[in-house]
XYZ file of C-alpha atoms in Angstrom:
512
model
C 55.206 94.128 98.404
C 58.129 92.871 96.302
C 57.852 89.177 95.696
C 60.931 86.976 95.948
C 62.174 85.658 92.611
C 61.357 82.079 91.890
C 64.011 79.605 93.039
C 64.409 75.897 92.547
C 63.345 73.655 95.439
C 66.088 72.436 97.762
C 67.998 69.420 96.415
C 70.437 67.662 98.786
C 72.128 65.777 95.938
C 75.887 66.165 96.058
C 76.162 66.927 99.780
C 78.606 64.238 100.893
C 79.910 64.431 104.467
C 82.967 62.766 105.951
C 81.765 61.014 109.120
C 85.277 61.177 110.627
C 85.195 64.974 110.873
C 82.902 67.633 112.329
C 79.565 67.176 110.569
C 77.954 70.520 111.422
C 80.955 72.445 110.058
C 80.947 70.393 106.846
C 77.212 70.970 106.370
C 77.649 74.708 106.978
C 80.421 74.851 104.366
C 78.398 72.856 101.818
C 75.308 75.055 102.168
C 77.394 78.256 102.173
C 79.120 77.185 98.949
C 75.755 76.533 97.278
C 74.455 79.973 98.251
C 77.577 81.697 96.917
C 77.706 79.895 93.583
C 73.965 80.238 92.947
C 72.883 76.633 93.324
C 70.749 77.850 96.226
C 69.264 81.047 94.870
C 67.877 83.912 96.937
C 64.499 83.020 98.357
C 64.991 79.239 98.217
C 63.114 77.575 101.057
C 65.330 75.252 103.107
C 64.047 72.073 104.786
C 63.235 72.156 108.461
C 66.140 71.049 110.624
C 64.464 67.753 111.475
C 63.710 67.015 107.804
C 67.267 67.828 106.605
C 68.703 65.691 109.389
C 66.627 62.768 108.145
C 67.650 63.372 104.496
C 71.381 63.321 105.370
C 71.239 60.793 108.246
C 72.525 63.373 110.734
C 71.554 64.318 114.239
C 69.209 67.300 114.374
C 71.754 69.128 116.562
C 74.314 69.053 113.732
C 71.830 70.703 111.371
C 70.798 73.269 114.004
C 74.439 74.279 114.542
C 75.010 74.616 110.774
C 71.845 76.729 110.373
C 72.822 78.889 113.353
C 76.166 79.718 111.718
C 74.476 80.528 108.412
C 71.968 82.747 110.240
C 74.752 84.565 112.066
C 76.634 85.274 108.831
C 73.533 86.408 106.947
C 73.254 83.593 104.397
C 69.806 82.465 105.518
C 66.840 84.103 107.254
C 63.835 82.908 109.225
C 60.306 83.951 108.290
C 57.980 83.713 111.244
C 55.546 80.882 110.739
C 56.874 80.131 107.269
C 60.274 78.432 107.672
C 63.871 79.150 106.647
C 64.914 80.787 103.367
C 68.091 81.797 101.576
C 68.606 85.529 102.134
C 68.297 88.127 99.397
C 71.923 88.519 98.275
C 73.473 90.595 95.471
C 74.411 88.631 92.391
C 78.158 87.902 92.440
C 80.381 87.666 89.409
C 81.084 84.112 88.318
C 84.771 84.420 89.200
C 84.134 85.767 92.684
C 81.374 83.338 93.577
C 83.453 80.399 92.400
C 86.408 81.577 94.418
C 84.388 82.124 97.582
C 82.560 78.850 97.345
C 85.774 76.889 97.106
C 87.305 78.446 100.226
C 90.124 80.859 100.938
C 92.924 78.981 99.195
C 90.964 78.712 95.967
C 89.908 82.339 96.290
C 93.507 83.467 96.467
C 94.557 81.357 93.512
C 91.609 82.726 91.498
C 92.034 86.406 92.293
C 95.786 86.798 92.660
C 98.595 86.156 90.164
C 99.872 82.613 89.976
C 103.408 81.734 91.065
C 104.543 81.840 87.456
C 102.881 85.138 86.542
C 105.191 88.134 86.218
C 103.953 90.795 88.625
C 105.486 93.533 86.495
C 103.099 92.619 83.662
C 100.063 92.626 85.943
C 97.795 95.565 86.615
C 97.912 94.552 90.275
C 101.631 95.273 90.604
C 103.160 98.209 92.472
C 106.556 99.828 92.591
C 107.463 98.224 95.971
C 106.431 94.788 94.648
C 108.620 95.300 91.611
C 111.544 96.363 93.797
C 111.037 93.279 95.946
C 111.080 91.085 92.853
C 114.323 92.701 91.724
C 115.950 92.269 95.137
C 115.054 88.697 95.975
C 117.386 87.183 98.555
C 117.694 83.423 99.141
C 116.703 82.444 102.695
C 119.456 81.644 105.206
C 120.498 78.016 105.456
C 118.313 76.167 107.913
C 118.760 73.005 109.925
C 121.369 71.955 112.443
C 124.671 73.810 112.055
C 127.596 72.137 110.370
C 131.100 73.134 109.390
C 131.647 75.802 108.066
C 128.359 77.658 108.261
C 128.700 81.440 108.356
C 126.858 83.659 110.826
C 126.181 80.984 113.443
C 127.706 80.963 116.954
C 128.284 77.938 119.197
C 124.774 76.731 120.027
C 126.228 73.840 121.989
C 127.672 76.199 124.612
C 124.562 78.233 125.368
C 123.336 77.692 128.983
C 119.861 76.533 128.052
C 119.187 75.249 131.573
C 119.730 78.756 132.963
C 117.572 80.267 130.229
C 114.804 77.720 130.862
C 114.842 78.451 134.593
C 114.602 82.199 134.045
C 111.845 81.788 131.483
C 109.858 79.457 133.739
C 110.235 81.952 136.578
C 108.879 84.770 134.430
C 105.818 82.855 133.220
C 105.086 81.192 136.555
C 103.818 84.436 138.046
C 104.031 87.237 135.473
C 103.406 90.818 136.510
C 100.025 91.781 134.988
C 101.566 95.080 133.882
C 103.835 93.068 131.554
C 100.988 91.314 129.766
C 99.440 94.234 127.942
C 100.878 96.449 125.235
C 104.438 97.457 126.008
C 106.704 100.317 125.069
C 107.487 99.981 121.342
C 111.086 100.965 122.135
C 111.417 97.861 124.308
C 111.296 96.782 127.932
C 112.834 99.540 130.115
C 114.998 97.181 132.184
C 116.519 95.552 129.103
C 117.258 98.943 127.567
C 118.984 100.037 130.789
C 121.106 96.898 130.852
C 122.052 97.125 127.173
C 123.140 100.730 127.640
C 125.180 99.801 130.728
C 126.813 96.902 128.890
C 127.783 99.085 125.932
C 129.216 101.779 128.197
C 131.257 99.302 130.203
C 132.358 96.808 127.551
C 132.425 98.841 124.341
C 133.196 102.386 125.466
C 129.991 103.659 123.856
C 128.535 106.575 125.790
C 124.773 106.128 125.612
C 121.699 106.082 127.794
C 118.715 103.758 127.939
C 116.589 106.439 126.307
C 118.679 106.012 123.120
C 118.020 102.261 122.842
C 115.282 100.745 120.692
C 114.916 96.963 120.939
C 114.339 95.230 117.600
C 113.595 91.761 116.254
C 117.217 91.163 115.317
C 119.699 93.283 113.389
C 117.795 92.926 110.116
C 114.760 94.759 111.481
C 117.046 97.498 112.779
C 118.516 97.952 109.292
C 115.030 97.923 107.782
C 113.873 100.677 110.150
C 116.842 102.810 109.133
C 115.932 102.337 105.476
C 112.248 103.121 105.981
C 112.684 106.200 108.134
C 115.830 107.878 106.822
C 115.679 107.350 103.066
C 113.607 108.779 100.268
C 113.215 107.026 96.907
C 116.188 107.917 94.751
C 118.618 108.543 97.611
C 122.019 106.940 97.219
C 123.264 104.484 99.844
C 126.876 103.355 99.973
C 127.459 99.727 100.958
C 130.650 97.748 101.280
C 131.512 95.716 98.191
C 131.796 92.815 98.844
C 129.400 93.036 101.760
C 126.231 91.950 103.493
C 123.824 91.600 100.584
C 120.657 91.563 102.725
C 121.377 95.128 103.841
C 121.752 96.292 100.253
C 118.480 94.624 99.289
C 116.746 96.327 102.218
C 117.885 99.759 101.061
C 116.895 98.984 97.478
C 113.433 97.908 98.622
C 113.031 101.366 100.206
C 113.681 102.863 96.772
C 117.321 103.817 97.322
C 120.087 103.564 94.738
C 122.620 101.136 96.179
C 126.233 102.096 95.426
C 128.973 99.551 96.032
C 132.196 100.981 97.502
C 135.365 98.864 97.448
C 136.884 97.449 100.630
C 140.642 97.159 101.097
C 142.890 96.298 104.043
C 141.714 99.398 105.929
C 137.995 98.915 105.310
C 135.622 100.999 103.192
C 137.492 103.184 100.678
C 136.370 106.660 101.783
C 138.112 108.339 98.847
C 135.829 106.487 96.442
C 132.839 107.177 98.690
C 133.532 110.903 98.377
C 133.122 110.594 94.604
C 129.463 109.556 94.981
C 127.650 112.889 95.397
C 124.151 111.416 95.613
C 124.860 109.237 98.678
C 123.457 110.332 102.002
C 123.809 107.056 103.890
C 126.628 104.539 104.322
C 126.282 101.041 105.753
C 129.477 99.584 107.262
C 130.723 96.702 109.428
C 133.867 98.376 110.815
C 134.843 96.018 113.667
C 135.050 92.936 111.449
C 134.047 93.562 107.867
C 131.557 91.118 106.426
C 132.813 89.065 104.633
C 136.499 90.001 104.204
C 137.224 90.206 107.945
C 139.273 93.418 107.830
C 139.020 96.032 110.579
C 138.400 99.637 109.575
C 141.402 101.790 110.455
C 141.094 104.843 112.680
C 141.953 107.121 109.756
C 139.094 105.639 107.706
C 136.696 105.930 110.645
C 137.470 109.613 111.020
C 137.178 110.145 107.262
C 133.797 108.427 107.226
C 132.500 110.607 110.062
C 133.749 113.684 108.229
C 131.936 112.524 105.070
C 128.672 112.136 107.000
C 128.928 115.650 108.391
C 129.698 117.171 104.986
C 126.861 115.284 103.292
C 124.391 115.830 106.130
C 124.101 112.049 105.974
C 123.887 108.963 108.153
C 126.156 106.028 108.946
C 124.666 102.640 109.848
C 127.248 100.772 111.934
C 126.476 97.050 112.087
C 128.495 95.575 114.961
C 127.126 92.063 114.496
C 130.068 90.122 116.028
C 132.113 92.887 117.636
C 132.367 91.008 120.943
C 134.678 88.431 119.360
C 138.182 89.838 119.496
C 140.995 87.429 120.298
C 143.721 89.751 121.564
C 142.888 92.584 123.905
C 139.499 94.139 124.520
C 136.902 94.549 121.760
C 137.442 97.671 119.692
C 135.448 100.762 120.536
C 132.645 101.185 117.994
C 132.659 103.846 115.326
C 129.699 105.365 117.182
C 131.954 106.133 120.162
C 133.814 108.657 117.963
C 130.631 110.331 116.744
C 130.143 113.868 118.069
C 127.603 115.046 115.498
C 124.837 112.460 115.963
C 125.433 110.827 112.577
C 125.922 107.155 113.540
C 123.147 104.641 114.173
C 124.610 101.615 115.935
C 123.104 98.172 115.260
C 123.716 95.331 117.710
C 122.343 91.822 118.055
C 122.097 89.066 120.661
C 121.937 86.490 117.863
C 125.713 86.080 117.565
C 126.115 85.597 121.324
C 123.058 83.421 121.960
C 121.395 82.065 118.786
C 119.724 83.680 115.739
C 116.272 82.222 116.493
C 116.133 84.505 119.552
C 115.346 87.418 117.156
C 116.543 90.065 119.579
C 118.653 93.052 118.592
C 118.876 96.754 119.292
C 119.576 100.183 117.853
C 121.520 102.926 119.605
C 120.198 106.145 118.122
C 121.066 109.818 118.173
C 118.573 111.307 120.622
C 116.562 113.296 118.039
C 115.702 110.043 116.218
C 114.487 107.918 119.134
C 110.842 109.005 119.138
C 110.478 108.614 115.376
C 112.019 105.130 115.416
C 109.801 104.059 118.321
C 106.724 105.222 116.443
C 107.892 103.592 113.216
C 108.418 100.305 114.973
C 105.031 100.546 116.683
C 103.357 100.815 113.279
C 105.103 97.651 112.085
C 104.951 95.245 115.049
C 103.761 97.325 118.032
C 106.487 95.930 120.318
C 108.735 92.899 120.799
C 107.547 89.765 122.562
C 107.763 90.660 126.229
C 108.863 87.315 127.684
C 112.093 87.114 125.688
C 113.014 90.691 126.587
C 112.382 90.194 130.312
C 114.266 86.901 130.383
C 117.239 88.451 128.578
C 117.187 91.295 131.096
C 117.433 88.789 133.958
C 120.103 86.845 132.057
C 122.176 90.032 131.892
C 121.394 91.307 135.393
C 122.495 88.035 136.994
C 125.845 88.019 135.165
C 125.127 85.091 132.838
C 125.521 87.222 129.718
C 129.073 88.356 130.430
C 130.141 84.883 131.520
C 128.699 83.425 128.343
C 130.540 85.984 126.178
C 133.845 85.000 127.786
C 133.086 81.313 127.241
C 132.082 81.900 123.621
C 135.156 83.977 122.852
C 137.446 81.283 124.258
C 135.652 78.528 122.332
C 135.679 80.471 119.049
C 139.435 80.988 119.383
C 139.987 77.267 119.964
C 137.837 76.370 116.961
C 139.619 78.911 114.793
C 142.955 77.351 115.764
C 141.817 73.849 114.740
C 140.751 75.164 111.337
C 144.032 77.007 110.874
C 146.151 74.010 111.929
C 144.490 71.616 109.477
C 144.058 73.931 106.500
C 145.433 72.407 103.272
C 148.340 74.348 101.798
C 148.985 72.320 98.634
C 145.808 73.039 96.647
C 146.610 75.019 93.473
C 145.120 78.493 93.490
C 143.956 78.280 97.117
C 145.441 80.823 99.524
C 146.845 80.179 102.978
C 144.677 80.552 106.040
C 145.138 84.178 107.189
C 145.458 85.345 110.760
C 142.040 85.899 112.321
C 142.046 88.615 114.966
C 138.280 88.954 115.403
C 134.856 87.669 114.450
C 133.353 84.292 113.644
C 134.422 83.807 110.027
C 137.458 84.020 107.792
C 137.999 84.815 104.111
C 140.532 82.754 102.142
C 141.848 83.891 98.767
C 141.266 81.891 95.558
C 142.962 82.904 92.321
C 139.995 82.667 89.916
C 136.242 82.185 89.788
C 136.291 78.761 88.126
C 138.592 77.441 90.863
C 136.294 78.915 93.529
C 133.237 77.189 92.059
C 135.047 73.863 91.826
C 136.228 74.012 95.431
C 132.757 74.916 96.704
C 131.130 72.105 94.731
C 133.650 69.510 95.926
C 133.155 70.645 99.526
C 129.373 70.390 99.252
C 129.709 66.880 97.799
C 131.342 65.716 101.045
C 128.874 67.547 103.297
C 130.943 70.633 104.117
C 129.531 74.150 103.758
C 131.951 76.583 102.123
C 130.594 79.909 100.907
C 131.836 81.479 97.666
C 133.095 85.033 98.133
C 131.676 85.849 94.698
C 128.128 85.698 96.112
C 128.821 88.696 98.367
C 129.536 91.123 95.515
C 127.075 93.513 93.944
C 126.248 92.478 90.417
C 128.027 95.175 88.444
C 130.770 95.127 85.841
C 133.295 97.253 87.711
C 135.201 94.338 89.244
C 136.652 91.534 87.071
C 135.038 88.206 87.890
C 138.288 86.543 88.946
C 138.894 89.347 91.459
C 135.657 88.347 93.190
C 136.818 84.802 93.896
C 137.458 83.468 97.375
C 136.042 81.287 100.136
C 134.241 82.379 103.308
C 134.197 79.960 106.248
C 132.507 80.257 109.618
C 134.468 78.458 112.321
C 132.329 78.824 115.471
C 129.233 76.727 114.763
C 130.495 73.243 115.681
C 132.985 71.772 118.190
C 136.665 71.216 117.453
C 136.280 67.502 116.661
C 133.725 68.245 113.940
C 135.946 70.988 112.536
C 138.921 68.628 112.368
C 136.776 66.009 110.625
C 135.455 68.579 108.137
C 138.982 69.772 107.350
C 140.062 66.180 106.656
C 137.114 65.738 104.280
C 138.080 68.937 102.492
C 141.672 67.795 102.104
C 140.502 64.538 100.497
C 137.889 66.252 98.329
C 140.313 68.881 97.072
C 143.251 66.555 96.463
C 142.319 65.934 92.774
C 142.216 69.678 92.032
C 144.922 70.556 89.520
C 146.368 73.898 88.458
């Protein structure tokens, strides 16, 4: 028989327990750490539970519970008639045993690169990690909305009492069939209602079977990048444009190509000069951030490009419901006859971004693949939010809320326009705003832009520099990138008027 190696007798010195917290868990952790770092070697005989309880002034039950956990995890073993011993364990490296004995947080800091270590210089790096490092995007601004935050609708007008009632009704007596794993494409009723809404309100001919529910528009864009692109593919994005989309495509290994935007939208003539592009990402209803609407001629040219290139168009219609004269424009996807357009929509600009609920309208051949791709990432969306939104739509609250939001956004836009300062050197006039939730104002040079933004921030007003929306290339002179981007829907008219007054005071010292 193999004899156990000699081990030092058990020494309780150093086991200090905090009497205000669970004693059995602390004792378990202390003994586990000693086994892992070698202070309790394999074959060490442990005291009987009654004896250890007396040594540490504990109840015997606390020691029994600690021993039971150590038994269950294999750290100690019982020898019939002979007591309790540390199990025979393989010898761990010093680094690993130290990390394990100090708990998960210490383990991670020991085995993974520190915050200051460059992943690209580490043997543990990978190409996707490097791409992520190169495409870091600052997080969206958090906290309560204030003037003039971009991308935020009127939270104060959302009918939370209706939403709370519908949510309480769902969870009061949920259908057991809704509590298991759902369809990765989304709840069937919500998909039916989204399709009906798009047919009726947007002129988009689609069926529920073409809808995939997502966790907001960003996940929809990410799915498009993951499933339609190969590393090295070119993707055309509007420049200036929505930087998070460009980063998403770059993370998938694509080569992001900026295409200029003019008064008619994406310049399709310049797009045609990029032979490696097989995908284009556009915001045709209300370009982000310039606010222009893509002309019909450009829409047709873009569809023709996609057919010639055997490519795809991602249409992000993030605030297409907000049009202030006439009905919302029909989406680019409504003109598509070749199955080239993937339409991205979101509830976040009608309700609130924290809802994390969006959708894709897909060409039929892509639906199954996108459902499977989404299932691999998150399985399916949280069922309660989907079912509550379905009831919110079915009972007419959604359409009523859209009408209320559109009216309020127009009123808030008008307050901003009426108070806008017109005597600041280098600052353009407030343009007409026909759609959307934000406006772009011209500034004559980059230094002036930075000064205006800094002065606004000093008085508690958020003004976004247009220069931050450009791709970082040398094709556009820096002064041509200057401008201001202001969201006008986030706060009520009184707060907008107050913010405009603060801007006028803050910008008064600016000189040409």
